[in-house]
XYZ file of C-alpha atoms in Angstrom:
674
model
C -11.096 5.219 -2.275
C -9.128 7.286 0.378
C -7.737 5.325 3.283
C -8.968 8.104 5.806
C -12.688 7.478 4.225
C -12.266 3.820 4.062
C -11.597 3.878 8.135
C -14.541 6.310 8.982
C -16.746 4.198 7.509
C -15.247 0.998 9.252
C -15.632 2.518 12.624
C -19.392 3.411 11.608
C -19.925 -0.307 10.748
C -18.342 -1.283 14.107
C -20.123 0.848 16.114
C -23.716 -0.618 14.494
C -22.329 -3.908 15.157
C -21.221 -3.231 19.058
C -24.763 -1.955 19.260
C -26.761 -4.861 17.806
C -24.638 -7.136 19.773
C -25.360 -5.310 23.056
C -28.808 -5.536 22.470
C -29.045 -9.085 22.366
C -30.990 -10.620 25.233
C -29.072 -13.930 25.456
C -25.360 -12.102 25.873
C -25.139 -12.090 29.247
C -21.686 -13.123 30.745
C -19.316 -12.318 33.619
C -15.847 -13.783 33.426
C -14.882 -12.224 36.932
C -11.636 -10.816 36.036
C -11.327 -8.188 38.959
C -7.813 -9.023 40.820
C -8.126 -10.299 44.513
C -4.301 -10.908 44.682
C -1.169 -10.608 43.004
C 2.101 -12.353 44.258
C 5.434 -12.367 43.368
C 8.495 -14.180 44.475
C 11.685 -12.518 45.776
C 14.428 -14.621 43.908
C 15.070 -13.014 40.509
C 16.424 -14.471 37.237
C 19.877 -13.386 35.886
C 19.602 -10.750 33.067
C 21.289 -12.824 30.655
C 19.354 -16.042 31.207
C 16.975 -17.676 28.589
C 14.104 -17.359 31.165
C 11.745 -15.171 29.751
C 11.603 -16.846 26.265
C 10.774 -20.450 28.471
C 8.091 -18.314 30.189
C 6.307 -17.012 27.111
C 6.683 -20.526 25.519
C 4.986 -21.829 28.965
C 2.238 -19.312 28.856
C 1.559 -20.554 24.856
C 1.462 -24.187 25.743
C -0.531 -23.494 29.156
C -3.091 -21.564 26.870
C -3.786 -24.532 24.628
C -4.708 -26.710 27.622
C -6.647 -24.154 29.235
C -8.704 -23.745 25.819
C -9.364 -27.453 25.900
C -10.113 -28.484 29.530
C -10.486 -25.337 31.429
C -7.635 -26.125 33.455
C -3.984 -27.284 32.640
C -0.448 -27.582 34.312
C 2.481 -27.640 32.252
C 6.309 -28.053 32.694
C 8.938 -26.270 30.858
C 12.672 -27.441 31.135
C 15.910 -25.937 29.453
C 19.578 -25.982 30.797
C 19.361 -25.170 34.696
C 15.964 -23.790 34.200
C 12.969 -25.217 35.028
C 9.422 -23.310 34.936
C 6.470 -24.988 36.781
C 2.720 -23.339 35.911
C -0.917 -24.074 36.563
C -4.168 -22.378 35.604
C -7.721 -22.913 36.540
C -10.898 -21.672 36.281
C -13.465 -21.862 39.104
C -16.159 -24.695 38.370
C -19.150 -22.356 37.930
C -17.386 -20.478 35.223
C -18.725 -21.128 31.550
C -16.009 -21.873 28.902
C -16.031 -18.521 27.321
C -15.966 -16.836 30.635
C -12.642 -18.992 31.599
C -11.104 -18.256 28.634
C -11.516 -14.543 29.082
C -10.703 -14.790 32.637
C -7.570 -16.777 32.012
C -6.521 -14.166 29.267
C -6.638 -11.407 31.741
C -4.897 -13.377 34.384
C -1.689 -13.904 31.996
C -1.874 -10.475 30.718
C -1.213 -9.265 34.192
C 0.989 -11.854 35.722
C 4.060 -11.006 33.788
C 4.321 -7.905 36.049
C 6.077 -10.550 38.422
C 9.046 -10.655 35.824
C 11.927 -11.299 36.189
C 10.823 -12.865 39.763
C 11.123 -16.794 39.231
C 7.674 -17.082 40.936
C 4.347 -15.379 40.665
C 1.053 -16.169 41.407
C -2.313 -14.259 40.448
C -6.005 -15.129 41.875
C -8.804 -13.241 39.819
C -12.599 -13.583 40.975
C -12.789 -16.483 38.242
C -9.699 -18.183 37.912
C -5.989 -18.978 39.237
C -2.508 -18.845 37.462
C 0.672 -19.342 38.916
C 4.303 -20.190 37.708
C 7.358 -21.002 40.131
C 10.889 -22.828 40.081
C 9.954 -26.004 42.047
C 7.077 -28.517 42.092
C 4.324 -26.907 43.678
C 1.316 -28.960 42.312
C 0.592 -31.020 45.735
C 0.980 -27.694 47.694
C -1.716 -26.971 49.917
C -1.430 -24.069 52.330
C 1.893 -21.976 52.682
C 2.463 -20.150 55.790
C 4.317 -17.453 54.410
C 2.542 -16.626 50.972
C -1.317 -17.630 52.054
C -3.157 -14.044 52.179
C -6.406 -12.543 53.217
C -8.417 -10.047 51.432
C -11.413 -8.645 53.410
C -13.506 -5.823 51.887
C -13.276 -2.274 53.650
C -17.073 -1.715 53.373
C -18.841 -2.952 56.855
C -22.047 -4.779 56.679
C -24.770 -3.075 59.104
C -22.974 0.378 59.243
C -25.722 2.334 57.094
C -28.334 1.168 59.612
C -26.368 2.403 62.649
C -24.902 -0.464 63.791
C -22.669 -3.866 63.041
C -25.365 -6.599 61.910
C -24.345 -9.713 64.595
C -26.536 -11.957 62.761
C -24.391 -11.338 59.793
C -21.499 -12.792 61.229
C -23.653 -16.151 62.150
C -24.814 -16.253 58.308
C -21.108 -15.712 57.471
C -19.769 -18.453 59.468
C -22.826 -21.093 58.641
C -21.991 -20.204 54.995
C -18.511 -20.572 55.115
C -18.299 -23.992 56.947
C -20.975 -25.447 55.086
C -19.407 -24.467 51.134
C -16.057 -25.350 52.636
C -17.220 -28.789 53.566
C -19.291 -29.334 50.328
C -16.125 -28.498 47.990
C -13.977 -30.773 50.190
C -16.383 -33.755 50.101
C -17.357 -32.920 46.335
C -14.692 -32.421 44.016
C -13.026 -29.707 45.066
C -15.963 -26.927 43.699
C -19.076 -25.660 45.445
C -21.046 -22.353 45.553
C -23.924 -21.952 48.138
C -26.120 -19.066 49.740
C -27.451 -18.858 53.397
C -30.001 -16.180 53.877
C -28.239 -13.477 51.465
C -25.196 -14.371 51.946
C -23.113 -16.029 48.854
C -19.844 -18.004 49.036
C -17.772 -20.483 46.645
C -14.946 -22.624 47.611
C -12.461 -23.761 44.909
C -9.454 -26.518 45.451
C -6.697 -26.762 42.657
C -7.205 -29.994 40.725
C -3.573 -30.892 41.466
C -4.255 -31.056 45.073
C -5.254 -34.079 46.900
C -8.423 -34.770 48.606
C -7.021 -34.409 51.736
C -4.928 -31.367 50.729
C -8.212 -29.651 49.908
C -9.615 -30.497 53.079
C -6.486 -29.036 54.917
C -6.586 -26.130 52.776
C -10.379 -25.175 52.866
C -10.162 -25.867 56.650
C -7.754 -23.147 57.092
C -9.273 -20.896 54.444
C -12.490 -21.061 56.271
C -11.220 -20.124 59.509
C -9.058 -17.030 58.386
C -12.040 -15.654 56.004
C -14.045 -15.324 59.275
C -11.905 -12.987 60.440
C -13.084 -10.826 57.785
C -16.299 -9.649 59.551
C -17.980 -7.733 59.549
C -16.538 -6.722 56.219
C -19.052 -7.317 53.332
C -16.631 -9.579 51.564
C -13.710 -11.609 52.215
C -11.523 -13.831 50.307
C -9.021 -16.266 51.420
C -5.921 -16.974 48.808
C -4.349 -19.853 49.813
C -1.748 -22.207 48.002
C -4.062 -24.929 47.249
C -7.315 -23.249 47.110
C -9.724 -20.119 47.164
C -12.754 -19.326 49.123
C -14.899 -16.104 49.153
C -18.180 -15.034 50.854
C -19.973 -11.705 49.604
C -23.327 -10.070 50.106
C -24.205 -10.005 46.357
C -24.624 -13.190 43.972
C -21.261 -13.437 42.228
C -21.218 -16.900 40.957
C -22.937 -18.577 38.511
C -25.480 -21.532 39.180
C -25.609 -24.224 36.420
C -28.492 -25.725 37.714
C -30.436 -22.523 38.014
C -29.720 -21.499 34.452
C -30.686 -25.153 33.620
C -34.309 -24.737 35.097
C -34.704 -21.186 33.898
C -33.468 -22.319 30.553
C -36.431 -24.799 30.360
C -38.985 -22.105 30.593
C -37.771 -19.875 27.652
C -40.943 -19.572 25.561
C -40.728 -20.429 21.563
C -40.921 -16.730 20.919
C -37.947 -15.989 23.074
C -35.971 -18.794 21.267
C -37.020 -17.550 18.018
C -36.155 -14.357 18.657
C -32.659 -15.483 20.015
C -32.152 -17.057 16.555
C -33.217 -14.315 14.618
C -30.636 -11.980 16.507
C -27.824 -14.573 16.171
C -28.461 -14.758 12.391
C -28.655 -10.634 12.251
C -25.457 -10.343 14.100
C -23.909 -13.035 11.632
C -24.827 -11.624 8.949
C -23.538 -7.935 9.768
C -20.542 -9.106 11.153
C -19.753 -11.117 7.474
C -20.684 -7.963 5.612
C -18.315 -5.831 7.812
C -15.399 -8.703 7.186
C -16.271 -8.480 3.442
C -16.191 -4.325 3.461
C -13.093 -4.365 5.364
C -11.289 -6.889 3.073
C -12.466 -4.921 -0.232
C -11.093 -1.668 1.463
C -7.748 -2.982 2.206
C -7.317 -4.736 -0.948
C -8.376 -1.158 -2.791
C -5.692 0.530 -0.582
C -2.875 -1.913 -1.257
C -3.539 -1.597 -4.864
C -3.485 2.156 -4.737
C 0.165 2.154 -2.603
C 1.181 -0.266 -5.384
C 0.685 1.948 -8.013
C 2.172 4.852 -6.179
C 5.249 3.004 -5.307
C 5.463 1.854 -9.258
C 5.494 5.727 -10.160
C 7.980 6.539 -7.622
C 10.362 3.667 -8.508
C 9.998 4.366 -12.322
C 10.889 8.141 -11.402
C 13.799 6.924 -9.206
C 15.194 4.295 -11.512
C 15.473 7.251 -14.046
C 17.018 9.669 -11.487
C 21.124 10.097 -11.505
C 20.634 9.651 -7.696
C 20.112 6.249 -7.827
C 22.318 3.680 -5.831
C 21.999 0.121 -5.837
C 22.011 -1.349 -2.414
C 24.236 -4.211 -3.255
C 26.996 -1.778 -4.750
C 26.879 0.124 -1.379
C 26.904 -3.032 0.828
C 29.830 -4.432 -0.761
C 31.427 -0.717 -1.040
C 31.465 -0.893 2.868
C 32.625 -4.091 2.960
C 28.769 -5.385 4.390
C 29.212 -2.576 6.827
C 32.239 -3.584 8.574
C 32.169 -2.167 11.954
C 36.003 -1.242 11.284
C 34.631 1.302 8.391
C 32.025 3.018 10.637
C 32.780 6.855 11.089
C 30.316 7.723 13.577
C 26.575 7.459 15.043
C 24.031 10.249 14.824
C 20.486 10.673 15.770
C 19.537 9.397 12.250
C 21.892 6.582 11.826
C 25.551 5.267 11.531
C 27.687 6.319 8.896
C 30.340 4.255 7.304
C 33.218 4.895 4.734
C 32.729 3.365 1.289
C 34.881 2.703 -1.891
C 33.006 2.583 -4.875
C 33.891 0.637 -7.849
C 35.351 3.648 -9.696
C 37.577 4.293 -6.532
C 35.616 6.974 -5.265
C 35.483 7.261 -1.283
C 32.127 7.750 -0.079
C 30.218 7.909 3.062
C 27.241 6.015 3.435
C 24.684 6.641 6.062
C 22.044 3.939 7.260
C 18.887 5.286 8.463
C 17.063 3.912 11.604
C 13.634 5.434 10.545
C 13.577 3.848 6.977
C 9.946 2.635 6.180
C 7.842 2.073 3.066
C 5.369 4.781 4.149
C 7.743 7.822 3.835
C 9.628 6.786 0.699
C 7.768 9.091 -1.709
C 8.393 12.121 0.952
C 12.116 10.831 1.286
C 13.173 10.688 -2.436
C 11.450 14.056 -3.313
C 13.783 15.300 -0.431
C 16.806 13.841 -1.435
C 16.334 15.116 -4.627
C 16.284 18.499 -3.355
C 18.739 18.405 -1.092
C 21.408 16.890 -3.713
C 21.090 20.208 -6.003
C 22.262 22.107 -3.025
C 26.235 23.068 -3.512
C 28.544 25.286 -1.518
C 32.200 24.859 -0.658
C 31.032 24.745 3.013
C 28.390 22.405 2.716
C 28.697 18.047 2.659
C 27.480 17.268 -0.694
C 24.358 14.610 -0.899
C 25.548 12.271 -3.647
C 22.331 10.095 -3.585
C 20.179 7.298 -2.048
C 19.193 3.868 -2.255
C 15.786 3.285 -1.230
C 15.023 -0.398 -2.820
C 17.028 -2.297 -0.424
C 16.273 -3.961 3.253
C 16.964 -0.485 4.463
C 17.098 3.393 2.732
C 21.161 4.578 2.359
C 21.969 8.105 2.065
C 25.543 8.618 0.160
C 27.329 11.735 0.799
C 30.780 13.043 -0.271
C 33.601 11.813 1.915
C 35.535 14.494 3.995
C 38.886 12.970 5.098
C 39.737 14.860 8.441
C 36.852 14.009 10.487
C 34.737 16.389 12.901
C 35.759 19.285 14.785
C 35.042 18.246 17.979
C 37.964 15.680 17.649
C 40.344 18.829 17.059
C 38.973 20.724 20.466
C 37.654 18.339 23.247
C 39.462 14.800 23.236
C 41.961 13.956 25.273
C 44.297 13.194 22.513
C 43.708 15.765 20.056
C 44.504 14.904 16.049
C 45.995 18.111 16.084
C 45.960 21.444 18.176
C 44.344 24.088 15.698
C 46.380 27.171 15.372
C 44.619 30.674 15.444
C 44.293 30.973 11.757
C 43.102 27.490 11.447
C 40.099 28.156 13.832
C 39.228 31.677 12.602
C 39.015 29.928 8.853
C 36.735 27.233 10.265
C 34.776 30.040 11.822
C 34.510 32.082 8.860
C 33.553 29.148 6.780
C 31.139 27.580 8.760
C 29.220 30.748 9.089
C 29.315 31.116 5.103
C 27.847 27.701 5.135
C 24.941 28.266 7.082
C 24.147 31.674 5.448
C 23.846 30.006 2.354
C 21.298 27.602 3.549
C 19.583 30.661 5.114
C 19.338 32.596 2.103
C 21.642 31.802 -0.923
C 19.425 28.444 -2.469
C 15.878 28.466 -3.797
C 14.552 27.485 -0.275
C 15.575 28.883 3.090
C 16.771 25.785 5.142
C 17.090 26.023 8.842
C 19.665 23.288 10.284
C 18.363 23.021 13.598
C 21.430 21.246 14.886
C 24.521 23.148 14.533
C 27.749 21.975 16.617
C 31.255 20.535 16.515
C 30.621 17.209 15.601
C 28.365 18.346 12.743
C 31.571 20.225 11.315
C 33.656 18.247 8.898
C 36.962 19.128 8.204
C 38.210 18.350 4.833
C 42.287 17.832 3.849
C 42.862 21.604 4.141
C 40.947 21.711 7.102
C 38.269 23.870 5.636
C 35.038 23.051 6.874
C 31.890 21.317 5.461
C 28.682 21.563 7.254
C 26.973 18.110 7.879
C 23.631 16.568 8.534
C 21.370 19.381 7.476
C 20.060 16.219 6.091
C 16.149 15.892 4.711
C 14.242 18.662 4.744
C 10.498 18.374 5.660
C 8.157 20.311 3.360
C 6.157 23.119 5.014
C 2.751 23.944 3.393
C 2.469 26.103 0.643
C 1.775 29.176 2.539
C 4.930 29.097 4.581
C 8.213 30.295 3.693
C 10.676 28.088 5.335
C 11.960 24.400 5.159
C 13.261 22.823 8.214
C 15.466 19.557 8.830
C 14.164 16.452 10.657
C 16.823 16.897 13.418
C 15.370 18.657 16.311
C 18.734 19.528 17.746
C 21.178 19.015 20.761
C 20.387 20.053 24.286
C 22.659 23.041 25.338
C 22.987 24.534 21.520
C 18.986 25.093 21.180
C 17.740 28.381 21.172
C 15.549 29.232 24.411
C 12.907 30.394 22.326
C 12.787 27.163 20.453
C 13.171 24.949 23.162
C 10.269 26.311 25.292
C 7.857 27.521 22.479
C 8.883 25.895 19.717
C 9.624 29.042 17.735
C 11.577 28.015 14.809
C 13.413 30.687 12.741
C 16.777 31.135 11.386
C 17.833 32.744 14.537
C 17.973 29.369 16.158
C 20.854 28.301 14.100
C 22.192 31.850 14.851
C 22.255 30.776 18.417
C 23.969 27.055 18.236
C 26.539 29.218 15.974
C 27.460 31.630 18.398
C 27.874 28.585 20.870
C 30.024 27.025 18.594
C 32.073 30.062 18.188
C 32.707 30.363 21.943
C 33.901 26.613 21.747
C 36.181 26.945 19.071
C 38.130 30.019 20.605
C 37.973 29.066 24.146
C 38.446 25.266 23.446
C 35.705 24.258 26.210
C 32.426 22.234 25.517
C 29.399 24.532 25.999
C 28.385 22.516 28.927
C 31.649 22.524 30.883
C 32.070 24.347 34.183
C 35.005 26.316 35.308
C 35.380 27.238 38.787
C 34.353 30.890 40.101
C 33.286 31.431 36.269
C 30.194 28.708 35.727
C 29.419 27.298 32.269
C 31.045 28.786 29.154
C 28.872 31.587 28.008
C 28.996 32.570 31.711
C 32.628 32.648 31.766
C 33.162 34.953 28.383
C 30.369 37.158 29.563
C 32.137 37.818 32.787
C 35.079 38.498 30.920
C 33.945 40.712 28.581
C 32.319 43.062 31.455
C 35.460 43.084 33.075
C 37.213 43.698 29.789
C 39.444 40.667 29.960
C 37.846 38.865 26.690
C 41.336 37.559 25.539
C 41.528 35.566 28.894
C 39.071 33.063 27.896
C 41.159 31.868 24.976
C 42.106 28.392 24.541
C 45.171 28.102 26.640
C 46.788 25.521 23.852
C 47.575 28.639 21.685
C 50.035 29.763 24.252
C 49.380 33.405 23.558
C 49.853 33.031 19.902
C 46.638 34.796 18.648
C 45.915 38.452 17.538
C 43.967 40.142 20.498
C 41.711 42.393 18.504
C 40.411 39.852 15.943
C 39.903 37.404 19.103
C 37.841 40.352 20.941
C 35.651 40.671 17.567
C 34.921 37.077 17.159
C 34.381 36.582 20.999
C 31.775 39.757 20.717
C 30.063 38.415 17.814
C 29.395 34.985 19.395
C 28.070 36.996 22.243
C 25.628 38.775 20.110
C 24.656 35.327 18.632
C 23.713 33.912 21.802
C 21.530 36.891 22.965
C 18.501 35.926 24.916
C 16.244 37.751 22.758
C 16.134 36.249 18.805
C 14.929 39.855 17.409
C 18.494 41.201 18.698
C 20.761 38.522 17.364
C 22.292 39.304 14.072
C 21.555 37.436 10.438
C 24.271 35.043 9.490
C 24.457 37.261 6.199
C 25.642 39.829 8.867
C 27.670 37.440 10.973
C 29.759 36.750 7.959
C 30.368 40.497 7.198
C 31.172 40.911 10.988
C 34.106 38.526 10.563
C 35.343 39.373 7.001
C 34.771 43.153 7.014
C 37.438 44.779 9.088
C 35.648 47.745 9.067
C 32.841 46.691 10.078
C 31.199 47.918 13.421
C 30.191 45.480 15.757
C 27.646 46.394 18.276
C 27.684 45.965 22.182
C 26.016 42.226 23.249
C 23.028 42.292 25.336
C 23.580 39.690 28.220
C 22.648 36.459 27.325
C 20.453 33.574 29.083
C 22.920 32.824 31.721
C 22.318 29.546 33.215
C 22.900 28.020 36.708
C 25.628 25.384 37.275
C 24.564 23.935 39.977
C 23.080 21.232 38.447
C 25.437 20.535 35.780
C 26.545 16.867 36.207
C 29.848 15.150 34.813
C 27.692 14.416 31.478
C 25.703 11.723 32.943
C 22.498 11.011 30.761
C 20.295 11.091 33.688
C 20.815 14.591 34.522
C 20.728 15.625 30.978
C 17.030 13.822 30.553
C 15.790 15.414 33.506
C 16.669 18.950 32.483
C 14.331 19.389 29.560
C 10.941 19.335 31.744
C 12.568 21.723 34.214
C 14.278 23.917 31.346
C 10.582 24.221 29.970
C 8.913 25.294 33.394
C 11.792 27.679 33.922
C 11.851 29.601 30.888
C 7.922 30.138 30.801
C 9.130 33.896 32.322
C 11.147 34.358 29.047
C 10.321 37.368 27.394
C 11.457 37.569 23.671
C 10.708 41.312 23.434
C 13.560 42.026 25.699
C 17.265 40.958 25.981
C 16.957 38.374 29.042
C 13.946 36.734 31.387
C 10.738 38.463 32.891
C 12.223 38.839 36.271
C 15.594 39.981 35.357
C 15.991 43.893 35.413
C 17.514 45.697 32.205
C 20.832 46.207 34.216
C 23.699 44.344 32.631
C 25.550 44.464 36.000
C 27.483 41.332 37.278
C 25.350 41.095 40.680
C 22.256 40.219 38.466
C 23.752 37.207 37.063
C 22.841 35.568 40.262
C 18.998 36.396 40.089
C 19.106 35.116 36.264
C 20.341 32.058 37.510
C 17.664 31.589 39.798
C 14.919 32.543 37.154
C 16.736 30.009 34.602
C 18.088 27.358 36.663
C 19.048 24.301 34.529
C 19.178 25.663 31.104
C 22.680 24.511 30.499
C 22.357 21.281 32.792
C 22.860 19.172 29.559
C 25.436 17.590 27.562
C 25.833 16.957 23.752
C 24.960 13.424 23.714
C 21.620 14.038 25.155
C 19.248 14.498 21.758
C 15.751 15.816 22.267
C-alpha cells in the first residue's frame, strides 16, 4: 500500500465520520471559549531561571485536577520560585465543555510568559497564575477590568432604549445577589436580558458579596451596550441580550419530554458512530503497520548494499577517531554541520562532518548521492572518502586538508601568512580548474552554488581544493544538471539566481568572479571603502579610470606583474557581469587564466549596489536585505548587461542611477545564509 494512497483514504474516512457526527441530534455543546480579557503582570522572570519548566508542571497538575473537579488550585515551589494557580469553570458549564474551555485558556495564557503573573477570562472559565497567594483576593483596584460591547441596544430603531437600562439594572442586581447568597453561581433572565454571576471557590462568602457588588455597579456603566462583562480578581459578571448560558433545570425538564423514538434514534446514531470510529481506527492501524513493514524492507535493502560498499565507516570508529567529537578538534562550522579532525586506526588523518539534517527518511537518497560524489576525483576538489549512516547521526568523511581555508589568509587580523602574488595566482587558477571539472569534467554536471573563500581549502603546498560541493540533489530524468543542497551565501549569489531562482553554471561563475576580486584585492566583497563603495564598485571605477592595479592588496607592496594583474581583474569583472549570458563559462575562464595569448573581452558594467545600507556585519541587516533585494531586482533584465532602468552607457555617472534601482544587493555579510 502506497503511503499517499493510505493517507488519502484515511482523509475520506475522517470526512465521513465528521459528517455523521455533525448530523447527530444530541451533540449540542458550547464551551464558550471566546476571550473576554487577558491581563499580564509587569514583572518578568530571569532568562536563566527554571520558571518555564515549573510553569509547565503547574499547568499539567492543574489539568488533572480540573478534569476531576471542574476547578482547581495548585502551588508549585522551587528554590526562590513559587507559582500559585487557579482554574475554574462557570457553574452552568457541562463537564465536557469545561474541559474544552480550560484547554483553550491553558493554550492562550502562556502568551503572558515570561511575566510572573497572568489571568485570562473566557466566557466559560477563568485561569490565573501569580507569584503570591491570591486565593482570598476578591477585588483588585489596579487590574479589575470592564469589557463593554460596542453594539448599542435600541440604535436600530432610531434611539437608545431607556427601558433596556432598567432591565439591565434589575438583572445585574438580582443575579449578583443570588450568586452571593447561593454558593457563588447564578444565572437568570429579565424580560429578554440574560445574565450570569460567578465567584471563585477560593473566595469567602463576604469576599464574593464584595466582588459582585463592585462588579454589578461597574457593569451597569456599560449601558446602552448590548453586552457587558466585569472581570474582577474574585468574580465574573456578564449580561447580554442573547442567552449564552446553559440552564440545567430547563435541560432536565426538556429531557423528560423526549420521546421514545428520539431516545431510540440517539442510541442508534451513537452505535453507528462508535462502529465507524472503530473501523477507522482499525484501518488506520493496518495502514500504519503496512507502511512500517515496507520501510523496514527498504531500509534492509539499503543497509545490505551499504554494508557491502567500501564507503562504509562505522560510527564508533569515527567517534573514537575524533576523541568523541572533542571541541578542541573542531575545524569549523558550516551550514550543514560541524567538521572535526579525526585520526583513524591506520594513522590516516581525515575530516569528519556531523550533519545537522540527519533523518532516516532521506537515508536512501543520502547513500546514493555519497556513492556518486565519492567517484569524483580532481586535484583541486576535496575527496569524499565515505560516510556513516547507522549511528545516532549521519557523518561524512573527507580527506584532510592541512592548511585551512583561504579566508584565514586573506581577511583575518592575524593572518596565518601573507600570500605572495604567485601563490594567489596559483590559487585562482586551481580553483577555476576545480569548478570547471564540476561543470563538465565528470559524468554529471554539478553546480556548487556556494563558491567563497571559506570553501576553498589549501593543502601543504598551498594548492587549492574546493570543498563543500557536498551532496547533489538528483534532478528528474529530463533535466541535465545536478545541484548541491547548499543554497549559497548572500553577497556571492548571482542576481538571476537570487531573485528568480534561475540556476545554471553561470551562478558559480559569478561567485568565482567575486572570489577573484577578493583574492587580488585582499578585501571582503561586502566591505566598504570610502569614496569608492563596495569591492565590485571599487574595481569597476578603477577599471574605467585605467588604474586597475590601484585595487591590489597593499600587503603585496607592489610586488606583482601589472599586466597579469590587470588580466586577472578583468576576468573577475567579466564573471560578475549582470547578464548571465555575457559571463564566460568556467572552461573559458581557465583558458583566459592559463593562455597568455588568449584575448580577454572588455567587461560590461556589473550590478553595482548601494552601500548606504551596508552595516558593520550585523546579522540583522543581512537578513533584512533579502526581501529588499528581491523587490529591487524585479527590474533586472537578463537580456541586457545591467538593469531595466539603467541606460546602456557605461559612464561613471550611471552608477548613481544603478544604485537607486538595486539598493541593498550587497547589503550582506558572508555569515548570513539563505
